[in-house]
Amino acid sequence: MIPQTYRATDNQYHTVNITSNLDATGKPVVGAYRDLNGQWHATTVSVQACGLDADNHPIPCAPAVTDSTLENYLQKSAVSVANGVAALDALGDVTSPLTSGTDWLGTWQKNAQSVDAFAQGYESALFGGQMATGENNGTYMPRSLLVQTDPYGPYSTGCGVGVAMTGSVYNSQYPISEQDPRVGAGAVVGVGGYDTVANCILVSNMPARLVLTATGYTATSVQLATPLTAAQAAQIHPNMYITTNSPNPDLTPAATTGQLPKRNLYAGFVSAQPAAGATSINVYAWDVPGIGTKASGQIPQTATLDTVWSARSTPTVFLGGGAAGSAFGSNLFFNLNAADLTPSTTNQSLIHQITPAEIDLNIINGTAPANSIDWQGISMNAGNQPAALTTDSRQIFLGGNIAQHLVFDGGEGNWLINGDNIYVPSLKNQSLSAQNTAQLYQEWDQWIGGANRMRFLLWNSFGNPTAPQGWEQAVSHFGPTIDGDPVTEGDPGGSKQADIEWNRAENYGGLDLCGYGHNCGFTLTGDGNISVSGTSTFNSSFSITGGNTLYIQPSTLDNNLFSGWCAPDSYSMSLCSNIGAWVSLQSKGDLRSTAGGTTSSSAWHPDGYGNWYASNSSNDGGISGGGSIASSSYTLETLPTKNELDGARLWCSDCKLNGISGVVVYWHASISKWTDSQNNTISQ
């Protein structure tokens, strides 16, 4: 067989092995030929030889090709050589990289002739620029790969670079702006924003590459119900995911309502590529991802099959992407060598700052018109079916142990948060002054009955303008206002309701309760004192901690004397003073005792001339109704003799007058003696 290279009418080069003999003129007698792919062609090819070589083989000239698939002839010596052409593999793909001097663009792992089954995988193709670092030593230095695109229209998905992670069969259009322009106006409308995107990533719950029926398992394999075809076997590679529909009955992972259950299914990794016709697929081992036991030699059971994730009635294995448990659109990892983070004599990297993603907007070549750019920043939309999401789904997750999880660096007057009726402004470079008399800290809004906007505010005002310059000039407010619009600075407006105010009227360190935001009736000073300027009404019991005194400040004060009520023990109610001086009880009305909230028939009645009457009446003052007063009972031996006032009287139970025990006795300060009402010496 004589290899010959031709260029056919499809402008592709074909190398064929021609089966022939030489005729009398030295030309080959050509019959059927077989090309390098092993395919036979029942076609006559006219070949002209231009002499014989040293081995007595014909030297072909440019042939006249009568085969409809061949047209021109190319010397084999021009294939895979400098200034030649690249050879093709069995699938018609170029086998040589694109080169530029010592650099090339191509498949790194193929050039390096070393496949790291773990780091790169059997199905990876490292496409990029590289150059050899030595002569035939198998080491290569990566070079930058720059991609410059022009997403010109919707039928190219509107993307500069499109990455679709949708499984082994493409069945979804790109979500950016892919439309069929031939539809006409409908396509124009369907495109929407006429978007173009630098990098579009389409992710789905991709189907498994293969879904195969099984008959059983061993500790290191799955037994198949049907032998693998050549096409199926070609799709299975080492390290590929393989998941069964066989739960581990010994595991009972706890479930949380509203969240995905733990996937209790045996799974593994393919350990070898099977051959066509194979009835099994080898795995390294079986266990349940995430919650398994890590025990060796586990064999998936087939008596009970999965009904949570699928509902197949026979043992089944899923291979490839669809056998996985989750899909990420973009997942960034940064591996930092700790040895290079500490200065040493062996440092190989000076990189210490890591920024996973930075998005900047720069306007160049002049000043852009105001409001001419709609800058969307980062937008996230969890979808149009919120009920389908688990209760632990999230839009943003800030995890890890870090001092600052979220940092705002807004400009003056910006809203740092403006959404769902919650407002937080930027206070950067803001200062209260006579010109800027108020500043909002935060606002929470809610519509009431669709008629009014209840705005709850935390804000500062320039409320003490004559105070020394600084913090003493500010008054902090916390309370609601009705209607009005949120503002980042200036009075928040609206109809202000009662609020809490700090440092009002130079009450530093104190607090005031104010009606309508300005009628302040209750004041707590910084030293803990309380004053009430408005009328105070108590509709239920009012208590003061035992041992304390409720002082009442007189309308005129010239001796610092405060009188008040105190309870020195559990059975006494007394009048007290703040300096221990004597105090008196006066009344313009009536003093009555109460029990259970109902006025009793016993009362004290002043007559306005310094006289008091005891009464049992509850309707007209009771003076005519009479009453009585009982005093403490003493014996003659226990009558007090110290600190008694002249004219004081007591009841002496064993003293006698006119032969009757029980006498009212009176104290005479001039002689320090108790007598009866007739000034007689008392006796028993």
XYZ file of C-alpha atoms in Angstrom:
684
model
C 0.000 0.000 0.000
C 1.296 3.414 -0.985
C 0.241 6.401 1.178
C -0.889 9.328 -0.925
C -2.297 12.730 0.152
C -5.014 14.463 -1.863
C -7.148 17.547 -1.457
C -10.739 16.724 -2.319
C -13.548 18.932 -3.575
C -14.508 19.794 0.016
C -11.089 21.496 0.225
C -10.037 19.049 2.983
C -6.867 17.017 2.761
C -7.158 13.220 2.756
C -4.382 10.698 3.105
C -5.213 7.300 1.572
C -3.499 3.963 1.303
C -3.817 2.940 -2.305
C -3.887 -0.745 -3.068
C -2.250 -1.208 -6.460
C 0.188 -2.957 -8.689
C 2.426 -1.355 -11.279
C 1.494 -1.622 -14.893
C 3.950 -1.912 -17.771
C 4.577 1.810 -17.779
C 5.373 1.907 -14.071
C 2.041 3.490 -13.146
C -0.018 2.003 -10.313
C -3.122 0.063 -11.165
C -5.605 1.589 -8.745
C -8.705 -0.143 -7.387
C -10.530 0.328 -4.134
C -8.598 2.272 -1.528
C -8.783 2.617 2.243
C -8.106 5.959 3.924
C -6.264 6.475 7.225
C -9.518 6.257 9.157
C -9.926 2.747 7.884
C -12.819 3.568 5.547
C -12.897 1.877 2.099
C -13.827 3.773 -1.056
C -14.965 1.954 -4.161
C -13.703 4.627 -6.481
C -11.023 4.755 -9.131
C -8.342 7.340 -8.601
C -6.124 8.124 -11.496
C -2.552 8.512 -10.259
C 0.334 9.585 -12.325
C 3.822 8.583 -11.285
C 6.770 10.787 -12.058
C 9.484 8.172 -11.919
C 10.509 5.629 -9.314
C 12.344 6.184 -6.007
C 15.300 4.155 -4.668
C 12.926 1.440 -3.416
C 11.376 1.201 -6.864
C 8.179 2.927 -5.635
C 6.488 5.439 -7.906
C 6.963 9.109 -7.156
C 3.486 10.590 -7.633
C 2.868 13.765 -9.561
C -0.132 16.054 -9.101
C -2.899 13.556 -9.790
C -6.047 13.905 -11.721
C -8.633 13.031 -9.095
C -11.901 11.617 -10.326
C -13.260 10.866 -6.806
C -15.890 13.497 -5.954
C -14.373 13.829 -2.441
C -10.841 14.579 -3.609
C -9.647 17.491 -5.611
C -6.097 18.562 -4.993
C -3.043 16.863 -3.688
C -0.824 17.932 -0.756
C 2.553 16.465 0.016
C 2.612 14.611 3.357
C 5.946 16.227 4.046
C 4.066 19.514 4.538
C 1.963 18.172 7.462
C 2.926 18.993 11.070
C 6.103 20.787 10.041
C 7.183 24.394 10.149
C 5.387 26.507 7.576
C 3.200 23.499 6.828
C -0.281 22.555 7.924
C -1.628 20.914 11.060
C -2.536 17.254 11.006
C -6.060 16.079 11.844
C -7.111 13.399 14.301
C -9.753 10.746 13.662
C -12.517 13.317 14.319
C -11.043 15.858 11.926
C -9.710 18.077 14.740
C -6.356 19.860 14.486
C -3.762 18.006 16.538
C -1.114 20.746 16.580
C -1.437 23.921 18.681
C -1.495 27.398 17.216
C 2.039 28.725 17.597
C 3.755 32.054 17.682
C 7.464 31.543 17.999
C 8.082 29.621 21.216
C 4.566 30.349 22.521
C 1.452 28.426 21.621
C -2.265 28.389 22.232
C -3.803 25.033 22.779
C -4.551 22.247 25.189
C -2.052 22.367 28.010
C -2.543 18.868 29.341
C -2.112 17.366 25.865
C 1.094 19.320 25.281
C 2.413 18.539 28.746
C 1.605 14.862 28.221
C 0.734 14.496 31.896
C -2.792 14.220 33.231
C -3.285 14.883 36.927
C -6.424 12.821 37.466
C -7.260 14.671 40.685
C -6.226 18.274 39.994
C -7.326 18.470 36.355
C -9.481 15.442 35.739
C -9.735 13.100 32.810
C -12.243 15.312 31.012
C -10.496 18.645 31.424
C -8.988 20.635 28.587
C -6.735 23.434 29.799
C -7.032 25.982 27.046
C -4.623 28.888 27.223
C -1.251 30.276 26.275
C 1.955 28.659 27.400
C 5.591 28.234 26.518
C 8.137 25.545 27.245
C 10.592 26.345 30.036
C 13.202 23.849 28.877
C 14.092 21.526 26.052
C 11.822 18.464 26.149
C 11.558 18.517 29.919
C 7.755 18.590 30.022
C 7.476 21.838 32.012
C 5.529 24.832 30.786
C 4.961 28.398 31.937
C 1.387 29.741 31.642
C 0.842 32.888 29.618
C -2.059 35.338 29.700
C -5.045 34.566 27.522
C -6.811 37.728 26.370
C -10.285 37.481 24.864
C -11.721 40.499 23.061
C -15.240 40.191 21.737
C -18.057 42.148 20.173
C -21.468 40.699 21.142
C -23.142 41.878 17.985
C -26.660 40.554 18.337
C -29.190 38.270 19.981
C -28.555 35.154 17.921
C -25.056 34.922 19.388
C -26.694 34.913 22.863
C -25.697 38.540 23.292
C -22.578 37.406 25.144
C -18.886 37.888 24.645
C -18.229 34.572 26.380
C -21.030 32.112 27.031
C -20.680 29.204 29.454
C -23.568 26.751 29.630
C -23.552 24.164 32.404
C -26.652 22.307 31.305
C -25.461 18.734 30.922
C -24.466 16.564 28.003
C -27.296 17.813 25.786
C -27.889 21.512 25.172
C -31.571 22.192 25.628
C -31.866 25.767 26.909
C -31.330 29.151 25.326
C -29.082 31.684 26.971
C -31.100 33.977 29.233
C -29.609 37.303 28.123
C -31.063 38.266 24.782
C -31.098 35.194 22.597
C -33.885 35.619 20.051
C -34.422 34.548 16.464
C -34.217 37.809 14.478
C -36.249 36.237 11.660
C -39.340 36.456 13.870
C -39.314 40.185 13.234
C -40.973 42.638 15.620
C -41.686 39.870 18.129
C -37.972 39.178 18.421
C -37.230 42.879 18.926
C -39.743 43.045 21.763
C -38.595 39.734 23.192
C -34.989 40.896 23.498
C -36.136 43.462 26.050
C -33.236 45.692 27.023
C -31.096 44.971 23.954
C -28.509 43.694 26.420
C -24.932 42.683 25.800
C -22.967 40.740 28.387
C -19.247 40.110 28.667
C -19.586 36.737 30.336
C -22.861 34.823 30.508
C -23.154 31.710 32.676
C -26.212 29.505 32.238
C -26.689 26.959 35.018
C -29.449 24.404 35.348
C -30.212 21.230 37.227
C -28.406 19.430 34.437
C -29.392 15.876 33.506
C -27.069 13.040 34.341
C -24.844 12.002 31.466
C -26.115 8.448 31.765
C -28.964 6.908 33.755
C -28.520 3.134 33.829
C -30.576 0.303 35.301
C -28.715 -1.893 37.773
C -29.256 -5.447 38.994
C -27.103 -5.218 42.090
C -23.892 -4.002 43.668
C -20.610 -5.222 45.048
C -18.346 -3.277 47.358
C -16.481 -1.903 44.331
C -18.897 -2.055 41.402
C -22.399 -1.735 40.085
C -23.825 -4.604 38.040
C -25.782 -3.417 34.996
C -28.952 -4.887 33.557
C -27.827 -4.188 29.978
C -24.283 -4.255 28.543
C -22.816 -0.864 27.759
C -22.755 0.236 24.162
C -19.556 1.653 22.743
C -21.056 5.151 22.862
C -22.030 4.737 26.534
C -18.670 3.324 27.558
C -16.893 6.230 25.840
C -18.768 8.684 28.075
C -17.668 7.109 31.359
C -14.326 8.210 32.786
C -12.483 7.713 36.091
C -13.432 9.980 39.021
C -16.891 10.623 37.561
C -19.764 11.001 40.044
C -22.017 7.970 40.331
C -25.102 8.018 42.582
C -27.549 5.218 43.296
C -31.216 5.326 44.231
C -30.493 3.043 47.193
C -30.761 4.671 50.646
C -28.726 3.489 53.606
C -31.456 2.155 55.942
C -29.171 2.479 58.980
C -29.057 6.267 58.621
C -32.007 8.388 59.775
C -30.923 12.000 59.289
C -33.087 14.581 61.058
C -35.351 16.664 58.834
C -36.287 20.346 59.276
C -39.627 21.586 57.990
C -39.194 23.898 55.020
C -35.654 22.736 54.255
C -34.221 20.049 52.006
C -33.786 16.669 53.688
C -30.358 15.129 53.889
C -29.829 13.052 50.735
C -29.414 9.551 52.105
C -28.283 7.777 48.932
C -25.224 5.595 48.352
C -22.773 7.194 45.933
C -19.164 6.878 44.791
C -16.610 7.670 42.102
C -15.914 5.663 38.960
C -12.486 4.043 39.239
C -11.909 2.908 35.613
C -13.330 3.422 32.145
C -15.360 0.377 31.104
C -15.101 -1.252 27.715
C -17.913 -1.588 25.206
C -20.102 -4.524 26.181
C -19.185 -4.325 29.859
C -21.910 -5.344 32.307
C -20.464 -3.499 35.295
C -18.854 -0.194 36.239
C -16.081 -0.168 38.816
C -16.037 2.279 41.724
C -13.545 2.939 44.487
C -16.090 2.511 47.301
C -19.690 3.280 48.344
C -20.962 5.576 51.101
C -23.481 8.385 51.673
C -22.004 11.851 50.922
C -21.829 14.112 53.941
C -23.511 11.864 56.504
C -22.041 8.411 55.856
C -20.107 6.191 58.231
C -16.788 6.049 56.291
C -16.766 2.286 56.824
C -15.003 0.135 54.208
C -16.743 -2.544 52.167
C -20.270 -1.074 52.132
C -22.659 -2.548 49.560
C -25.822 -0.641 48.546
C -29.027 -2.586 49.212
C -31.759 -2.902 46.570
C -34.770 -3.890 48.669
C -35.840 -0.304 49.435
C -35.442 2.359 46.773
C -35.492 6.154 46.918
C -38.840 7.981 46.843
C -37.571 11.418 47.961
C -35.289 12.452 45.081
C -36.598 10.098 42.400
C -39.249 7.412 42.229
C -37.764 4.738 39.978
C -39.026 1.233 40.567
C -35.735 -0.505 39.753
C -32.194 -0.037 41.071
C -30.670 2.830 39.098
C -27.371 4.703 38.904
C -26.863 8.298 37.742
C -23.491 9.219 36.216
C -21.964 12.625 35.568
C -23.164 16.113 36.449
C -26.765 15.202 37.151
C -25.574 12.757 39.808
C -24.265 15.704 41.835
C -26.182 17.389 44.632
C -25.818 21.081 43.758
C -24.790 23.466 40.991
C -22.907 26.750 41.383
C -22.903 29.475 38.775
C -19.613 30.886 40.024
C -17.533 29.691 42.955
C -14.277 31.488 43.705
C -11.533 29.930 45.817
C -8.299 31.574 46.893
C -5.485 29.379 48.165
C -2.866 31.350 50.085
C 0.484 29.892 51.008
C 0.940 30.695 54.703
C 4.721 30.394 54.348
C 4.711 33.497 52.132
C 2.653 35.587 54.558
C 5.459 35.748 57.118
C 8.692 37.516 56.053
C 11.491 35.007 55.645
C 14.486 34.192 53.471
C 12.330 31.771 51.452
C 9.402 34.008 50.455
C 8.238 33.464 46.894
C 5.207 35.774 46.852
C 4.605 39.348 47.985
C 0.815 39.188 47.608
C -1.010 39.938 50.862
C -4.205 41.650 49.728
C -6.980 39.486 48.289
C -10.080 40.990 46.661
C -12.498 38.319 45.381
C -14.422 40.783 43.185
C -14.176 44.519 42.622
C -16.549 46.374 40.360
C -15.594 49.927 39.416
C -17.212 52.499 37.182
C -14.915 54.986 35.464
C -16.210 57.723 33.189
C -13.551 58.808 30.708
C -13.090 61.472 28.069
C -15.039 64.289 29.659
C -17.908 64.896 32.069
C -21.057 62.849 31.610
C -24.464 64.591 31.751
C -26.289 64.358 35.062
C -28.473 61.259 35.443
C -27.224 59.785 32.178
C -26.117 56.406 33.590
C -28.332 53.799 35.218
C -25.772 51.970 37.374
C -27.322 48.738 38.623
C -24.388 47.405 40.637
C -25.141 43.874 41.773
C -28.692 42.608 41.370
C -30.087 39.334 42.663
C -33.491 37.830 42.063
C -34.285 34.493 43.644
C -36.982 33.704 41.122
C -40.681 33.995 40.486
C -41.820 31.140 42.738
C -40.808 31.985 46.325
C -42.850 29.122 47.745
C -40.502 26.682 45.990
C -37.517 27.921 47.987
C -36.469 26.241 51.210
C -36.722 28.218 54.429
C -32.924 28.388 54.717
C -32.446 29.819 51.204
C -30.727 33.198 51.138
C -29.708 36.032 48.851
C -26.486 37.026 50.645
C -24.540 35.058 53.227
C -21.671 36.727 55.048
C -19.877 33.995 56.955
C -16.566 33.357 58.597
C -14.866 35.000 61.549
C -14.081 38.546 60.451
C -14.158 41.860 62.296
C -16.286 43.615 59.682
C -18.957 41.682 57.803
C -20.493 44.624 55.940
C -18.892 48.042 55.376
C -20.668 51.054 53.858
C -18.625 53.892 52.414
C -21.244 56.148 50.913
C -21.024 59.788 49.997
C -22.660 62.695 51.776
C -26.434 62.674 51.331
C -26.541 59.073 50.055
C -29.005 56.457 51.196
C -26.970 53.532 52.515
C -30.175 51.492 52.786
C -33.350 52.413 50.944
C -35.708 49.507 50.580
C -38.911 47.994 51.932
C -39.650 51.208 53.881
C -36.379 51.121 55.823
C -34.107 54.116 55.392
C -30.526 54.502 56.620
C -28.619 57.542 55.317
C -24.918 58.136 55.021
C -23.719 60.452 57.804
C -20.348 60.889 56.151
C -19.020 64.450 56.577
C -22.422 65.603 57.902
C -22.480 68.180 60.718
C -25.382 69.780 62.586
C -25.296 73.568 62.565
C -27.505 76.595 62.312
C -27.696 75.857 58.586
C -28.262 72.076 58.860
C -30.594 71.928 61.859
C -31.537 68.250 61.731
C -30.149 64.914 60.542
C -31.953 61.588 60.163
C -30.262 58.489 61.640
C -32.785 55.848 60.638
C -36.431 55.565 59.635
C -38.978 52.740 59.543
C -42.223 53.366 57.632
C -45.560 51.608 57.372
C -48.798 52.545 55.678
C -51.854 52.455 57.932
C -55.073 51.502 56.180
C -53.638 52.840 52.952
C -54.412 56.367 54.206
C -51.432 57.517 56.268
C -47.753 56.819 56.411
C -46.545 56.104 59.952
C -42.872 57.051 60.029
C -40.839 56.008 63.074
C -37.728 58.157 63.369
C -34.382 58.330 65.089
C -32.909 61.761 64.416
C -30.773 64.603 65.793
C -31.688 68.271 65.965
C -29.629 71.388 66.583
C -31.743 71.962 69.696
C -29.325 73.780 72.030
C -27.834 76.433 69.736
C -26.493 78.611 72.611
C -24.590 75.736 74.226
C -20.811 75.434 73.760
C -19.953 74.283 70.268
C -20.029 70.490 70.044
C -22.149 67.629 71.321
C -24.048 69.774 73.841
C -25.794 71.560 70.979
C -27.498 68.347 69.799
C -30.825 66.890 70.955
C -31.592 63.278 70.000
C -35.193 62.306 69.168
C -36.910 58.923 68.949
C -40.553 58.686 68.009
C -43.174 58.676 65.235
C -44.398 61.277 62.804
C -47.382 60.997 60.477
C -46.977 61.412 56.706
C -44.261 63.362 54.925
C -41.367 61.951 52.910
C -38.047 60.514 54.128
C -35.144 62.964 53.977
C -31.475 62.406 54.706
C -31.008 65.836 56.313
C -33.191 68.640 57.658
C -36.283 68.344 59.843
C -38.005 65.011 59.047
C -41.365 66.773 58.752
C -44.774 65.192 59.112
C -47.073 65.546 62.114
C -44.843 64.628 65.045
C -46.272 62.483 67.821
C -44.967 61.917 71.345
C -41.269 61.207 71.419
C -38.307 60.569 73.683
C -35.651 63.282 73.732
C -32.114 63.283 75.114
C -30.260 66.448 76.270
C -33.335 68.637 75.635
C -33.071 72.177 77.033
C -29.472 71.464 78.060
C -30.591 68.602 80.322
C -27.296 66.838 79.610
C -27.298 63.158 80.424
C -31.043 63.372 80.974
C -34.201 62.277 79.219
C -37.573 63.895 78.499
C -40.940 62.515 77.460
C -42.636 65.008 75.171
C -46.095 65.164 73.635
C -46.332 66.140 69.938
C -42.551 66.374 69.944
C -42.417 69.602 72.012
C -44.766 69.459 75.053
C -42.335 67.908 77.508
C -43.885 67.079 80.898
C -41.660 64.370 82.365
C -37.961 65.020 82.918
C -35.265 62.695 84.218
C -32.050 64.554 84.975
C -28.589 63.136 84.587
C -28.234 62.677 88.359
C -31.396 60.553 88.543
C -33.929 63.157 89.727
C -37.404 63.285 88.216
C -39.636 66.291 87.720
C -43.166 66.476 86.334
C -44.246 69.837 84.991
C -47.741 68.932 83.827
C -50.794 67.707 85.745
C -50.259 64.155 87.002
C -53.126 61.742 87.555
C -52.821 58.235 88.955
C -55.766 55.993 88.166
C -54.390 53.053 90.101
C -52.063 52.439 93.017
C -48.865 54.434 93.193
C -45.981 52.898 95.108
C -42.705 54.191 96.487
C -40.043 51.751 97.581
C -40.055 51.248 101.343
C -37.678 53.398 103.327
C -37.911 56.216 100.750
C -39.854 59.458 101.064
C -42.071 61.214 98.561
C -41.140 64.863 99.017
C -43.421 67.638 97.868
C -41.659 70.861 96.995
C -43.480 73.930 98.418
C -44.528 76.750 96.155
C -42.185 79.111 98.019
C -38.925 77.853 99.383
C -36.701 79.921 101.682
C -35.267 77.386 104.131
C -34.594 74.293 101.963
C -37.311 72.453 103.944
C -39.223 69.803 102.021
C -42.108 67.954 103.626
C -43.327 64.616 102.436
C -44.874 61.281 103.183
C -42.927 58.319 104.447
C -43.647 54.836 105.784
C -41.140 54.160 108.568
C -42.580 50.687 109.234
C -45.258 48.329 107.980
C -47.981 49.878 110.126
C -47.268 53.599 110.066
C -47.794 56.497 107.698
C -45.867 59.581 108.714
C -45.070 63.116 107.714
C -41.341 63.547 107.099
C -38.984 66.390 106.276
C -35.788 66.400 104.314
C -33.780 67.970 107.168
C -35.433 66.367 110.198
C -37.467 69.492 111.159
C -41.040 69.370 112.449
C -43.693 69.445 109.777
C -47.436 69.861 110.043
C -50.484 68.564 108.247
C -53.058 71.052 107.073
C -56.133 70.560 104.980
C -58.579 72.716 103.086
C -60.861 69.820 102.462
C -61.536 66.512 104.129
C -59.308 63.656 105.243
C -61.041 60.318 105.119
C -59.829 56.783 105.503
C -60.375 54.330 102.658
C -60.567 50.592 102.539
C -60.651 48.684 99.272
C -61.215 51.902 97.344
C -64.533 52.747 99.169
C -64.819 55.760 101.479
C -65.443 54.663 105.097
C -67.563 56.419 107.739
C -64.508 57.492 109.747
C -62.970 60.794 108.767
C -61.042 63.843 109.907
C -62.701 67.153 109.261
C -60.911 70.499 109.572
C -63.074 73.573 110.239
C -60.663 76.039 108.703
C -59.727 77.542 112.090
C -57.182 74.971 113.205
C -59.764 72.603 114.730
C -60.210 68.980 113.699
C -63.222 66.775 114.258
C -63.605 63.038 114.163
C -66.738 61.867 112.400
C -68.521 58.734 111.277
C -70.403 60.461 108.523
C -69.523 60.185 104.855
C -71.919 62.670 103.300
C -71.819 66.187 104.769
C -68.565 66.500 106.613
C -69.928 64.550 109.533
C -69.276 67.086 112.267
C -72.753 66.601 113.720
C -72.461 62.853 113.314
C -69.757 62.663 115.931
C -66.913 60.209 116.198
C -64.192 59.130 118.571
C -60.399 59.006 118.821
C -58.520 56.147 120.451
C -54.949 56.610 121.634
C -52.338 54.114 122.735
C -52.869 52.589 126.210
C -50.200 52.932 128.948
C -49.973 51.890 132.601
C -48.901 54.225 135.365
C -45.480 52.599 135.418
C -44.944 52.899 131.641
C -46.062 56.493 131.051
C -43.310 58.267 129.020
C -41.446 61.166 130.619
C -39.059 62.295 127.862
C -39.616 64.539 124.851
C -43.260 65.075 125.760
C -44.874 68.384 124.810
C -46.790 70.438 127.328
C -50.465 69.514 127.122
C -49.886 66.064 125.635
C -52.470 63.504 126.731
C -52.518 59.724 126.979
C -54.750 56.965 128.244
C -53.604 55.309 131.504
C -55.371 51.987 131.834
C -54.658 51.254 135.528
C -54.909 54.831 136.829
C -58.070 55.544 138.899
C -60.362 58.578 139.172
C -63.421 58.473 141.353
C -62.787 54.767 141.904
C -62.889 53.932 138.188
C -59.810 52.510 136.402
C -58.870 54.195 133.167
C -58.028 57.876 133.162
C -57.007 60.412 130.525
C -53.781 61.950 131.835
C -52.075 65.194 130.833
C -48.417 66.212 130.773
C -47.296 69.333 132.589
C -43.923 70.370 131.196
C -43.341 72.927 133.973
C -43.245 70.226 136.642
C -42.517 67.188 134.376
C -45.563 65.382 135.728
C -48.682 63.569 134.542
C -52.019 64.595 136.219
C -55.676 63.967 135.634
C -57.964 66.565 134.093
C -58.253 68.273 137.484
C -54.472 68.461 137.902
C -54.659 65.839 140.608
C -51.800 63.476 141.176
C -52.703 60.153 139.580
C -52.568 56.861 141.353
C -53.559 53.270 140.943
